[in-house]
C-alpha positions as protocol buffer text, in pm:
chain_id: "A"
residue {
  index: 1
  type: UNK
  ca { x: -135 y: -2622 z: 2212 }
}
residue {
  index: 2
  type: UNK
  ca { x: -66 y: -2948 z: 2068 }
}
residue {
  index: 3
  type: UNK
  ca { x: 238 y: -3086 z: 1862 }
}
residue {
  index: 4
  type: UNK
  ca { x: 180 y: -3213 z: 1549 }
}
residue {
  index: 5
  type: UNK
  ca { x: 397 y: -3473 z: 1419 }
}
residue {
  index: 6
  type: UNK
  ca { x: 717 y: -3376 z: 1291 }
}
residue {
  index: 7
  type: UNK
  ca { x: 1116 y: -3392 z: 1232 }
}
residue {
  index: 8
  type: UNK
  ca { x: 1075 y: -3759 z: 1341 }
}
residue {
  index: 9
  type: UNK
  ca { x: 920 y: -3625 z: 1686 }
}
residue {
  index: 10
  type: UNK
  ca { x: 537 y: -3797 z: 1757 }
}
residue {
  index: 11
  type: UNK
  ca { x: 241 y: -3597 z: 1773 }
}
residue {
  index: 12
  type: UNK
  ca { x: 108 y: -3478 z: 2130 }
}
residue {
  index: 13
  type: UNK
  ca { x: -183 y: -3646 z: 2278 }
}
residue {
  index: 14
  type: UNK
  ca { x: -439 y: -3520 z: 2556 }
}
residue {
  index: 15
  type: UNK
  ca { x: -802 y: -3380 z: 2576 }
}
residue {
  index: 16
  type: UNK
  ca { x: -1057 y: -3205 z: 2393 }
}
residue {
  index: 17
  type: UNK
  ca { x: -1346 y: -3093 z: 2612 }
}
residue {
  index: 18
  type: UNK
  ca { x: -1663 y: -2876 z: 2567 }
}
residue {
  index: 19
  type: UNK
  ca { x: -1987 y: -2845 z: 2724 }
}
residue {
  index: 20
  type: UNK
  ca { x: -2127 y: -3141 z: 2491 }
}
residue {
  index: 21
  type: UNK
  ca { x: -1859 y: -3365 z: 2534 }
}
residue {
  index: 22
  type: UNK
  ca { x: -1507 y: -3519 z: 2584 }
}
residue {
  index: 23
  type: UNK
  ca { x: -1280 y: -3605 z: 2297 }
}
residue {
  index: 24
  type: UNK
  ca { x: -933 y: -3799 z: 2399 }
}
residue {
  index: 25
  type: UNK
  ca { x: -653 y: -3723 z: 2166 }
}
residue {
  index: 26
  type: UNK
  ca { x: -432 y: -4024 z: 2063 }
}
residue {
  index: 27
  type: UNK
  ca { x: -186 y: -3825 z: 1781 }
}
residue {
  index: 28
  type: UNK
  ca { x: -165 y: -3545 z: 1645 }
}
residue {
  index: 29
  type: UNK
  ca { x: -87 y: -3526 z: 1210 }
}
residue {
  index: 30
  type: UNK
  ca { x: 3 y: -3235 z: 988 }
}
residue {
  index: 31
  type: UNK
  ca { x: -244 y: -3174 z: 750 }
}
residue {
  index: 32
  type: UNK
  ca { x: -140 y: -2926 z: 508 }
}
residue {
  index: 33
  type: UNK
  ca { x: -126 y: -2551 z: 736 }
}
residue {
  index: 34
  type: UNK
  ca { x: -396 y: -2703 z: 1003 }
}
residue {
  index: 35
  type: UNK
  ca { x: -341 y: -2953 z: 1275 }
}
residue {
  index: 36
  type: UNK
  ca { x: -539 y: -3291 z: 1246 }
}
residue {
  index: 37
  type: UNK
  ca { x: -630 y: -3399 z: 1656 }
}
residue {
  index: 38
  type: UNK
  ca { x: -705 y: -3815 z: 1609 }
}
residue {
  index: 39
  type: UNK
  ca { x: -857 y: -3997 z: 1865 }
}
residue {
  index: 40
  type: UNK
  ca { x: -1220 y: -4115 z: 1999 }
}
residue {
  index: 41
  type: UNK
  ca { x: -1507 y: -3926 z: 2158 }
}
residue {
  index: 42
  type: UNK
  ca { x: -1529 y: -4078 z: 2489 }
}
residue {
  index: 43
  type: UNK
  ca { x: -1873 y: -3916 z: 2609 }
}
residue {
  index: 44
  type: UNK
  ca { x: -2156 y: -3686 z: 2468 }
}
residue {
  index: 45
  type: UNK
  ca { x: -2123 y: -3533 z: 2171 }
}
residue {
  index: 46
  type: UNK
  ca { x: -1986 y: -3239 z: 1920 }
}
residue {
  index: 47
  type: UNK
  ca { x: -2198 y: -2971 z: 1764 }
}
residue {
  index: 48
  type: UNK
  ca { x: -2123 y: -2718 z: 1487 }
}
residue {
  index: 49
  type: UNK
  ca { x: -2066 y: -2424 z: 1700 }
}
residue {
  index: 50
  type: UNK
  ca { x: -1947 y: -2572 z: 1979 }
}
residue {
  index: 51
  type: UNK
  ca { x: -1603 y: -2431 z: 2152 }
}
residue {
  index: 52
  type: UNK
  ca { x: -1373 y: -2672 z: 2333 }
}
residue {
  index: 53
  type: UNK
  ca { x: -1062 y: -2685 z: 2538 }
}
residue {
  index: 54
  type: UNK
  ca { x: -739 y: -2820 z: 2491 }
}
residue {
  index: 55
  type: UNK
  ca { x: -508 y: -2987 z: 2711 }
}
residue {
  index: 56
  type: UNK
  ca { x: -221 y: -3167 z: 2621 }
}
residue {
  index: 57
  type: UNK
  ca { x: -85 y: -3508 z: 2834 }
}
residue {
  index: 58
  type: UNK
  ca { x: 194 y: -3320 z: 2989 }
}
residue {
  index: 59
  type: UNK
  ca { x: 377 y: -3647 z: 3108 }
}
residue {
  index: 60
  type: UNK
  ca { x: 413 y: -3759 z: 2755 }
}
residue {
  index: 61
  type: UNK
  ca { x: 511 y: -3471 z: 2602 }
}
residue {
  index: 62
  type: UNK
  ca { x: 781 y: -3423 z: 2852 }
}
residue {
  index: 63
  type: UNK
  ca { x: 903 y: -3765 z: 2796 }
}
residue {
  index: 64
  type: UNK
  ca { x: 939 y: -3702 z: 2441 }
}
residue {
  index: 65
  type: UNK
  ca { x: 1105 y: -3329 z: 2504 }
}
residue {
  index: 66
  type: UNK
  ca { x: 1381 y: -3564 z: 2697 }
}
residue {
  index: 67
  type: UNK
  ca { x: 1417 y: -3742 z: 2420 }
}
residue {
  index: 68
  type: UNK
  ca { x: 1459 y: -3479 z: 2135 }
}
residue {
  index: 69
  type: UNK
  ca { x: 1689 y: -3303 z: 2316 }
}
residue {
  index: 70
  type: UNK
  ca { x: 1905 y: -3649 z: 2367 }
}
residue {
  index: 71
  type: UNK
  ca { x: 1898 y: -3662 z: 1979 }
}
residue {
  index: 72
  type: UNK
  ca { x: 2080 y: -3337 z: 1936 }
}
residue {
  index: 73
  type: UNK
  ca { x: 2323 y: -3402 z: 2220 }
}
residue {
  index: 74
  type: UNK
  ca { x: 2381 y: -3764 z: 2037 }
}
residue {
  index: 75
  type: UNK
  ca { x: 2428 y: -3577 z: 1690 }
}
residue {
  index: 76
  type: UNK
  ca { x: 2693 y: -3353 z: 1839 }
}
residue {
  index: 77
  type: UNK
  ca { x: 2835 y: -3649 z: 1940 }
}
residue {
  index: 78
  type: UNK
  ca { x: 2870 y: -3839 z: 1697 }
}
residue {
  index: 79
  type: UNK
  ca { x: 3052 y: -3580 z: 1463 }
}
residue {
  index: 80
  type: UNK
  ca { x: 3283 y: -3555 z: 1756 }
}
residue {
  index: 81
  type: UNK
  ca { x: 3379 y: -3915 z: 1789 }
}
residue {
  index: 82
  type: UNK
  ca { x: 3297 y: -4014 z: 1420 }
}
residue {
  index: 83
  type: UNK
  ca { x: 3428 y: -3679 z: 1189 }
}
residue {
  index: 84
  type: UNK
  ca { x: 3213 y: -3404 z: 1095 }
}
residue {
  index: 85
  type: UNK
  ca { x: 3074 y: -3603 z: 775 }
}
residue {
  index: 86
  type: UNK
  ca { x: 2827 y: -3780 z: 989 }
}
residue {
  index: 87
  type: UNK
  ca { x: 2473 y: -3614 z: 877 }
}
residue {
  index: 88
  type: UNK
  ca { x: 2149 y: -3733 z: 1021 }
}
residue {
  index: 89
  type: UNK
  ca { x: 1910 y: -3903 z: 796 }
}
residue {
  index: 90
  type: UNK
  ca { x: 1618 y: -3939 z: 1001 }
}
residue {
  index: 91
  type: UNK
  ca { x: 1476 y: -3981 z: 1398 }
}
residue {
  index: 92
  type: UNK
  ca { x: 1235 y: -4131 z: 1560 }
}
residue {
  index: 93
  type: UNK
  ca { x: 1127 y: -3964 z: 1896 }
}
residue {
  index: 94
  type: UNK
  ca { x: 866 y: -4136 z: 2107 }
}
residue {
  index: 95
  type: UNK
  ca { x: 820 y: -4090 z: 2472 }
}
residue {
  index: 96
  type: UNK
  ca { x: 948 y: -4413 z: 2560 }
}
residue {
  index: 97
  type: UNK
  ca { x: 1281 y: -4449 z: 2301 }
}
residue {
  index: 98
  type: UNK
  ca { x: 1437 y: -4244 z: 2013 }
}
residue {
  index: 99
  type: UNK
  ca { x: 1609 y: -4363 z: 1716 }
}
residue {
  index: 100
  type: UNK
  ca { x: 1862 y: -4168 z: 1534 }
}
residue {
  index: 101
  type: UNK
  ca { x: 1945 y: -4271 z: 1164 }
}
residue {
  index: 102
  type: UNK
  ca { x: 2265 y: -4120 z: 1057 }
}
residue {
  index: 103
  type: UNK
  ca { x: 2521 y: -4146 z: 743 }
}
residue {
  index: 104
  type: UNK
  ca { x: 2884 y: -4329 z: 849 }
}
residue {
  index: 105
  type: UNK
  ca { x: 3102 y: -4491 z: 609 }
}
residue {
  index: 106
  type: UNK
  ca { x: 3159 y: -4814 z: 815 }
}
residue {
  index: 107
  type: UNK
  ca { x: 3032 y: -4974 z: 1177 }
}
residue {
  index: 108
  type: UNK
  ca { x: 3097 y: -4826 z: 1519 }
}
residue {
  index: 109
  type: UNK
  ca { x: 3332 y: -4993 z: 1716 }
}
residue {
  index: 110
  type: UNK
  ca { x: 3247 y: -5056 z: 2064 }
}
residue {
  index: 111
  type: UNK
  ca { x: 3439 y: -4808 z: 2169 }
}
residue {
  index: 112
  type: UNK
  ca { x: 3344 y: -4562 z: 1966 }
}
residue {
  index: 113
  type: UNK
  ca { x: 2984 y: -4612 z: 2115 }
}
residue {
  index: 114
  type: UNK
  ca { x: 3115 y: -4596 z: 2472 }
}
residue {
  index: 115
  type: UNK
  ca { x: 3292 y: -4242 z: 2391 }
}
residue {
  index: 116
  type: UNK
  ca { x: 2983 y: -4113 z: 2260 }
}
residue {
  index: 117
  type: UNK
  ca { x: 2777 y: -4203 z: 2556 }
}
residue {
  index: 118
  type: UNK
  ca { x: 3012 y: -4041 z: 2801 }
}
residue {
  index: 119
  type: UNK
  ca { x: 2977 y: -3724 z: 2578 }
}
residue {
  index: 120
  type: UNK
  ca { x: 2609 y: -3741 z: 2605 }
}
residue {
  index: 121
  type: UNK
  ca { x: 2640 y: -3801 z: 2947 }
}
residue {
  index: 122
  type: UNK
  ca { x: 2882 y: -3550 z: 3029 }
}
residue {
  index: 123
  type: UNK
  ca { x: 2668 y: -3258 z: 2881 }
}
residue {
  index: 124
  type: UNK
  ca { x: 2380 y: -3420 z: 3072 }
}
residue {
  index: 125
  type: UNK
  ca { x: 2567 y: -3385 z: 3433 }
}
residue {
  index: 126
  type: UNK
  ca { x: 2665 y: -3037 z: 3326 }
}
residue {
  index: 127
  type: UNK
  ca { x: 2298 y: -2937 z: 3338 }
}
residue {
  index: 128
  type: UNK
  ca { x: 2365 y: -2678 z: 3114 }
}
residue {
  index: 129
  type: UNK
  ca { x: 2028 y: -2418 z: 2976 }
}
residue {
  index: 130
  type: UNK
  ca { x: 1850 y: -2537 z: 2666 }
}
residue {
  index: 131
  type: UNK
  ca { x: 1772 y: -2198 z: 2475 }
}
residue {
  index: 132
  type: UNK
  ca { x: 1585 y: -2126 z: 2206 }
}
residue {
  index: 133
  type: UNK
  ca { x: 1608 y: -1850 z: 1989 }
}
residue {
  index: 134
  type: UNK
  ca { x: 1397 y: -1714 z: 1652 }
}
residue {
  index: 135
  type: UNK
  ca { x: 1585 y: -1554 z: 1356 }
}
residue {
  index: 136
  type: UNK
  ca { x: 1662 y: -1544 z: 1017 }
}
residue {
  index: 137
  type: UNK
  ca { x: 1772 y: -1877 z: 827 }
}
residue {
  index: 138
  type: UNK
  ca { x: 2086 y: -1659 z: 719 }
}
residue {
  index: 139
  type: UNK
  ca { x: 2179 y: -1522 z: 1059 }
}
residue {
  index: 140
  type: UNK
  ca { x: 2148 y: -1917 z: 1214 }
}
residue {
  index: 141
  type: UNK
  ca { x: 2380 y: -2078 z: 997 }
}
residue {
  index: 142
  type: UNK
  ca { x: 2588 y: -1823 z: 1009 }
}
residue {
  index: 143
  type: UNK
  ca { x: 2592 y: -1793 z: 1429 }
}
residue {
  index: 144
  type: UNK
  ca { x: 2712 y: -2185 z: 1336 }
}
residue {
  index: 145
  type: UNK
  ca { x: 2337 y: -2381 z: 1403 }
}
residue {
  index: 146
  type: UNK
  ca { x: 2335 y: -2729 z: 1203 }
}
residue {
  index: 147
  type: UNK
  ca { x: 2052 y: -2695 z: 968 }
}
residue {
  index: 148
  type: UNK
  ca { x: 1990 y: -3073 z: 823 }
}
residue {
  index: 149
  type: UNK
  ca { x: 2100 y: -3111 z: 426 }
}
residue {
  index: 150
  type: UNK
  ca { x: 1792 y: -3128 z: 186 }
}
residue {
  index: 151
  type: UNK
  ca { x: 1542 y: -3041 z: 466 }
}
residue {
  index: 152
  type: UNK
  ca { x: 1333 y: -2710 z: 392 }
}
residue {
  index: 153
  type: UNK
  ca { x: 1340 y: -2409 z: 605 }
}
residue {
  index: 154
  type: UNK
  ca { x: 1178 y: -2075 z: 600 }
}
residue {
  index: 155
  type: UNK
  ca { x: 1301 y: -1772 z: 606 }
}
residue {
  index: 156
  type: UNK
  ca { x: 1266 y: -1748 z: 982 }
}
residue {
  index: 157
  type: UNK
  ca { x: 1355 y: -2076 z: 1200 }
}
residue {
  index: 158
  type: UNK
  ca { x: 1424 y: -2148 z: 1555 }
}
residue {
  index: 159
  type: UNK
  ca { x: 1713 y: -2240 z: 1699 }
}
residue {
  index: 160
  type: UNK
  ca { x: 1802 y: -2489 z: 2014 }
}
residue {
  index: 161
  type: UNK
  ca { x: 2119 y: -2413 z: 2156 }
}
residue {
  index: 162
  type: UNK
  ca { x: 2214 y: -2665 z: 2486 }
}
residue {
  index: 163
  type: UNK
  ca { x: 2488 y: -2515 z: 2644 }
}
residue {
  index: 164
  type: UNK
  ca { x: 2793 y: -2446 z: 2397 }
}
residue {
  index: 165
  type: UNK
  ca { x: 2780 y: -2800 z: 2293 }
}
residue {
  index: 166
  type: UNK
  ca { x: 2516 y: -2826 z: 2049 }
}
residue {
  index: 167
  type: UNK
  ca { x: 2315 y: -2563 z: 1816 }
}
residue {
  index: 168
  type: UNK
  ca { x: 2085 y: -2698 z: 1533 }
}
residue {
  index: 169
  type: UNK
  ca { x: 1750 y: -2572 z: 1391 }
}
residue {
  index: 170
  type: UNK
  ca { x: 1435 y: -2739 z: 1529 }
}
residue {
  index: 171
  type: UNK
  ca { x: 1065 y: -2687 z: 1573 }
}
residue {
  index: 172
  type: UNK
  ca { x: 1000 y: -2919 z: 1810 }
}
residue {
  index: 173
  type: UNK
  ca { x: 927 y: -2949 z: 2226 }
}
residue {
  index: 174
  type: UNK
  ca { x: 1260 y: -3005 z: 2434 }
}
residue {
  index: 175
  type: UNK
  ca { x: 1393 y: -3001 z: 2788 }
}
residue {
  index: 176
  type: UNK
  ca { x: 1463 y: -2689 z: 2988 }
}
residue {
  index: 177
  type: UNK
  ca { x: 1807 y: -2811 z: 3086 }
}
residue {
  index: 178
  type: UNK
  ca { x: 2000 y: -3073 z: 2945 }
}
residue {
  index: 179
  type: UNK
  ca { x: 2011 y: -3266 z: 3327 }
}
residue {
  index: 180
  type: UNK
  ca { x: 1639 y: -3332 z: 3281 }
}
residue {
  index: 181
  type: UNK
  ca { x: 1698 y: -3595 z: 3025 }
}
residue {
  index: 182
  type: UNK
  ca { x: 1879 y: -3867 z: 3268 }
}
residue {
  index: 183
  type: UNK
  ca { x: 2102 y: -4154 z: 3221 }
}
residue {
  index: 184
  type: UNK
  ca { x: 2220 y: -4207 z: 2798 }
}
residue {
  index: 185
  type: UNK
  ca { x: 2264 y: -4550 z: 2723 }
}
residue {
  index: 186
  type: UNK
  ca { x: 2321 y: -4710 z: 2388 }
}
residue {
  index: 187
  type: UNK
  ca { x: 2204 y: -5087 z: 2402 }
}
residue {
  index: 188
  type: UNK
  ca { x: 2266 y: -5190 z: 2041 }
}
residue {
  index: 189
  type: UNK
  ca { x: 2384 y: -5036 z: 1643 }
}
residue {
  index: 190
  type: UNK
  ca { x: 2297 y: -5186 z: 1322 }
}
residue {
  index: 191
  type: UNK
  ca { x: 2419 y: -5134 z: 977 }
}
residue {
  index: 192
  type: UNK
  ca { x: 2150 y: -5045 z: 657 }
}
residue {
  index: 193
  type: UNK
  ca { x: 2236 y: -4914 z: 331 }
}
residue {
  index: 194
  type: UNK
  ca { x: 2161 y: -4576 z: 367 }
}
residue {
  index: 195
  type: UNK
  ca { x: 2392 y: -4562 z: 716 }
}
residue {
  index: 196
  type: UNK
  ca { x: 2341 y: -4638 z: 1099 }
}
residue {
  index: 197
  type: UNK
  ca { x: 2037 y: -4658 z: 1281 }
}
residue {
  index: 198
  type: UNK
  ca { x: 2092 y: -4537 z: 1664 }
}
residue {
  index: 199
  type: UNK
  ca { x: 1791 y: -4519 z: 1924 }
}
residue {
  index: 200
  type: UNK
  ca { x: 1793 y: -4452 z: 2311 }
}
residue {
  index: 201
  type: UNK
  ca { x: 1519 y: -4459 z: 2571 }
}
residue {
  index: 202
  type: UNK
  ca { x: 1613 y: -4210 z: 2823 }
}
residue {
  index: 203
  type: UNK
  ca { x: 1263 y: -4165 z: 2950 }
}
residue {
  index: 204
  type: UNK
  ca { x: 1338 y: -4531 z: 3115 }
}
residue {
  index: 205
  type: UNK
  ca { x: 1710 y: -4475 z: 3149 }
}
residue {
  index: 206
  type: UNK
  ca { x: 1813 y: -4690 z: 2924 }
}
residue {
  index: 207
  type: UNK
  ca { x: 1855 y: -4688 z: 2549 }
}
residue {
  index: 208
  type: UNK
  ca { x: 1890 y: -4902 z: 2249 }
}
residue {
  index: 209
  type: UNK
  ca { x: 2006 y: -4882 z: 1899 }
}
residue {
  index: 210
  type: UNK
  ca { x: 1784 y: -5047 z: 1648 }
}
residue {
  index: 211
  type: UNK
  ca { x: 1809 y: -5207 z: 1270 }
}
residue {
  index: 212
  type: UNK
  ca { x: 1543 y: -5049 z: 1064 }
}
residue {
  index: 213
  type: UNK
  ca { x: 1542 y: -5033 z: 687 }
}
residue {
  index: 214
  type: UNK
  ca { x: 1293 y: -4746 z: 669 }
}
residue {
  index: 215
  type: UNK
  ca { x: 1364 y: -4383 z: 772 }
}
residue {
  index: 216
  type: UNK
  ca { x: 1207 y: -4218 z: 1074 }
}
residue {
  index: 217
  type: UNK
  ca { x: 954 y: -3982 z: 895 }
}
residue {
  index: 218
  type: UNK
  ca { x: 741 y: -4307 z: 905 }
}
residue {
  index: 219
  type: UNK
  ca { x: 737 y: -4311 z: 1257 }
}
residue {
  index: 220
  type: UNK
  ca { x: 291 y: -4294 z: 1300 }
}
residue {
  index: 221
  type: UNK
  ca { x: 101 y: -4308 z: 947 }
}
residue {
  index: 222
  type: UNK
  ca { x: -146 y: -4050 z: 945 }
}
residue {
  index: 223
  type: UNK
  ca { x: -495 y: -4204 z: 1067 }
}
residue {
  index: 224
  type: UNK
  ca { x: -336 y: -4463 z: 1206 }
}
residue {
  index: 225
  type: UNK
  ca { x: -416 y: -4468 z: 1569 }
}
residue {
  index: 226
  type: UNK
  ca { x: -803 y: -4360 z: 1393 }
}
residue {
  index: 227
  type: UNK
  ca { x: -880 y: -4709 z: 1339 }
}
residue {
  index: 228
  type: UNK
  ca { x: -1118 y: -4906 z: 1519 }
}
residue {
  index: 229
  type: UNK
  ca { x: -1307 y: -5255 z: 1451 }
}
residue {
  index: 230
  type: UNK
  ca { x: -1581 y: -4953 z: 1298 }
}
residue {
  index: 231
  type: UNK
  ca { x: -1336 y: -4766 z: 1099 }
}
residue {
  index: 232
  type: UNK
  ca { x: -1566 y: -4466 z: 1130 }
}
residue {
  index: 233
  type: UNK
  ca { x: -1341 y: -4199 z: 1073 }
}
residue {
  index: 234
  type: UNK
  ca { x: -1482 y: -3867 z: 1119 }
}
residue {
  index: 235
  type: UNK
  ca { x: -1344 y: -3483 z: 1066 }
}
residue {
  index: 236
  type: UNK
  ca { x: -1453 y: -3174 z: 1267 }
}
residue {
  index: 237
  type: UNK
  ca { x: -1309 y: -2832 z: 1153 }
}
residue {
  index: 238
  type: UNK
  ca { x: -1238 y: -2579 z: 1456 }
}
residue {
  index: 239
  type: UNK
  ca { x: -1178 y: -2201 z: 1421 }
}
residue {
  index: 240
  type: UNK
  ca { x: -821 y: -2142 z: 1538 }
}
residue {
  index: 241
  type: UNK
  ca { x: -888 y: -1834 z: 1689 }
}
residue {
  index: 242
  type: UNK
  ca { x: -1158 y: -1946 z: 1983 }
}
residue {
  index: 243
  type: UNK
  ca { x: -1166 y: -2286 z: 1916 }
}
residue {
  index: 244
  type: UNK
  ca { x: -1508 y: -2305 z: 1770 }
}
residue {
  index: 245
  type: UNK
  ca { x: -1640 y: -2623 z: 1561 }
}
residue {
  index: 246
  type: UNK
  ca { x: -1749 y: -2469 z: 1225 }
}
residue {
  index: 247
  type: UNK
  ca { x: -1762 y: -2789 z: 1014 }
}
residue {
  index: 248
  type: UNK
  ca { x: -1821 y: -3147 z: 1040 }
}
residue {
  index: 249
  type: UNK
  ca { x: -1714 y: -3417 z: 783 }
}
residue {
  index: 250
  type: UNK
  ca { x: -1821 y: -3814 z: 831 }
}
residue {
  index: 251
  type: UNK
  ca { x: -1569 y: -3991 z: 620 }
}
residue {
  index: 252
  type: UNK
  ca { x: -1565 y: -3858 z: 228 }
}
residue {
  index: 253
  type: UNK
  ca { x: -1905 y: -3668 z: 320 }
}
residue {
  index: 254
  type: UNK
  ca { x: -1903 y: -3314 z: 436 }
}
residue {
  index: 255
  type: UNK
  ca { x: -2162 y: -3171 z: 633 }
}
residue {
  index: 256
  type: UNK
  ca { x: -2165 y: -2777 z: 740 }
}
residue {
  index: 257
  type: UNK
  ca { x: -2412 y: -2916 z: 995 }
}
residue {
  index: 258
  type: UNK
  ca { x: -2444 y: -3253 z: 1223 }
}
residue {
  index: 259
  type: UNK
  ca { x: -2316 y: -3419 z: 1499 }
}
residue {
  index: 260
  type: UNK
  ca { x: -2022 y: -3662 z: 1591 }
}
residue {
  index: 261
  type: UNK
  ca { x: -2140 y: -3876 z: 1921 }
}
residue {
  index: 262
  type: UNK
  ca { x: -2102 y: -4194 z: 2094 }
}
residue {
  index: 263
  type: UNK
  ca { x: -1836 y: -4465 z: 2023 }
}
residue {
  index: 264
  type: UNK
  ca { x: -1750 y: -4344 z: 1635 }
}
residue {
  index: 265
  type: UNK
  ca { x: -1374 y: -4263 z: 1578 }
}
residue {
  index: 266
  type: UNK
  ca { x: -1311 y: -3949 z: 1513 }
}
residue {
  index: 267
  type: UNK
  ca { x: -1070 y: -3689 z: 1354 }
}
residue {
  index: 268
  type: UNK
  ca { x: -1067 y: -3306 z: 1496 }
}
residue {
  index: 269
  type: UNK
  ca { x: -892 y: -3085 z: 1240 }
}
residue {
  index: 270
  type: UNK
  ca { x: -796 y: -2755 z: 1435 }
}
């Protein structure tokens, strides 16, 4: 049930539990078709065989829905106010704050950012559905979704409509209706080469725009939240289908049979 990272969103985090012992998840990474769970096991221990469950911190991950969805109200927006050449360049979504990096041929003018607020804002009192829908790539552009230039999609995507104001392609975990994101508030906008950096933090009800020279996909390296004063880093492969621990690797090594236990850091590939 978790979300890994991606499209700028940050991975869920929560708990992995079995009859041996109690993993806490801090991220959750991509790692190639699986899902890489990093964290620490807090008590007992992990055995090849074992079968856990899964529960994801539902707090944060609805703090981080408000945010995404803020993102594609903002991006809506922002083409209204700014002219439909404005394209999105990258995102950070975090609980807490998102950042939106976008492509504009000059600074926004104080006014400009007020407008865009009261859009945002306006679509939040409305309360209007969030809906999501699966179909074709084909049949989603053409029903007028904003698929993002030089981003790769498969033949089937899924679409986020919110209300009849905004309609883009998007994988990841958003509100229900756009009310439950709260007060929009821009704090601040900064200028980089490659365009404008805007970020909000609606789970607070407030929001700032931030100067950063990097784009969002490099929101949580991989591993990162994995290191410890050990840096023991750990991998234990799960069987999708019941959730079953088939494999254990410690570090480079792998090992079809052992045990991960006490304070080691450790990585659960699912």
């Amino acid at each position: 049930p978790f979300y890994a990272e991606s499209g700028g969103q940050v991975g869920d985090a929560g708990q992995l539990t079995g009859n041996g012992g109690v993993f806490a998840v801090a991220d959750t990474q991509k790692l190639r078709d699986a899902f890489a769970h990093v964290g620490r096991l807090e008590s007992g221990e992990l055995r090849v065989g074992d079968t856990v469950r899964a529960s994801v911190t539902q707090a944060r991950r609805a703090a981080t829905a408000r945010n995404h969805s803020a993102t594609h109200l903002m991006h809506e927006a922002l083409r209204e106010v700014l002219g439909e050449h404005v394209q999105q360049k990258g995102s950070l979504v975090e609980p807490d704050r998102l950042r939106f990096d976008f492509s504009h041929f000059q600074a926004v003018t104080a006014a400009e950012l007020l407008r865009i607020e009261e859009l945002v804002n306006a679509e939040v009192r409305a309360n209007l559905e969030a809906v999501t829908r699966l179909m074709s790539y084909d049949e989603a552009v053409a029903a007028g979704a904003m698929a993002l230039f030089g981003e790769k999609y498969s033949s089937e995507v899924r679409v986020l409509r919110i209300g009849e104001f905004s309609m883009e392609l998007c994988g990841g975990t958003h509100v229900e209706r756009a009310g439950d994101i709260g007060l929009f508030k821009i704090l601040s906008e900064g200028g980089v080469a490659a365009g404008v950096v805007v970020a909000s933090e609606n789970g607070a009800l407030k929001s700032e725009i931030a100067r950063k020279s990097q784009g969002a996909n490099a929101a949580v390296p991989c591993g990162q939240a994995a290191q410890d004063g050990k840096g023991v880093v750990s991998a234990v492969i799960i069987r999708e289908q019941n959730f079953e621990i088939v494999a254990v690797f410690q570090g480079s090594e792998h090992r079809h049979q052992g045990i991960v236990q006490g304070d080691d850091v450790v990585l659960l590939v699912v």
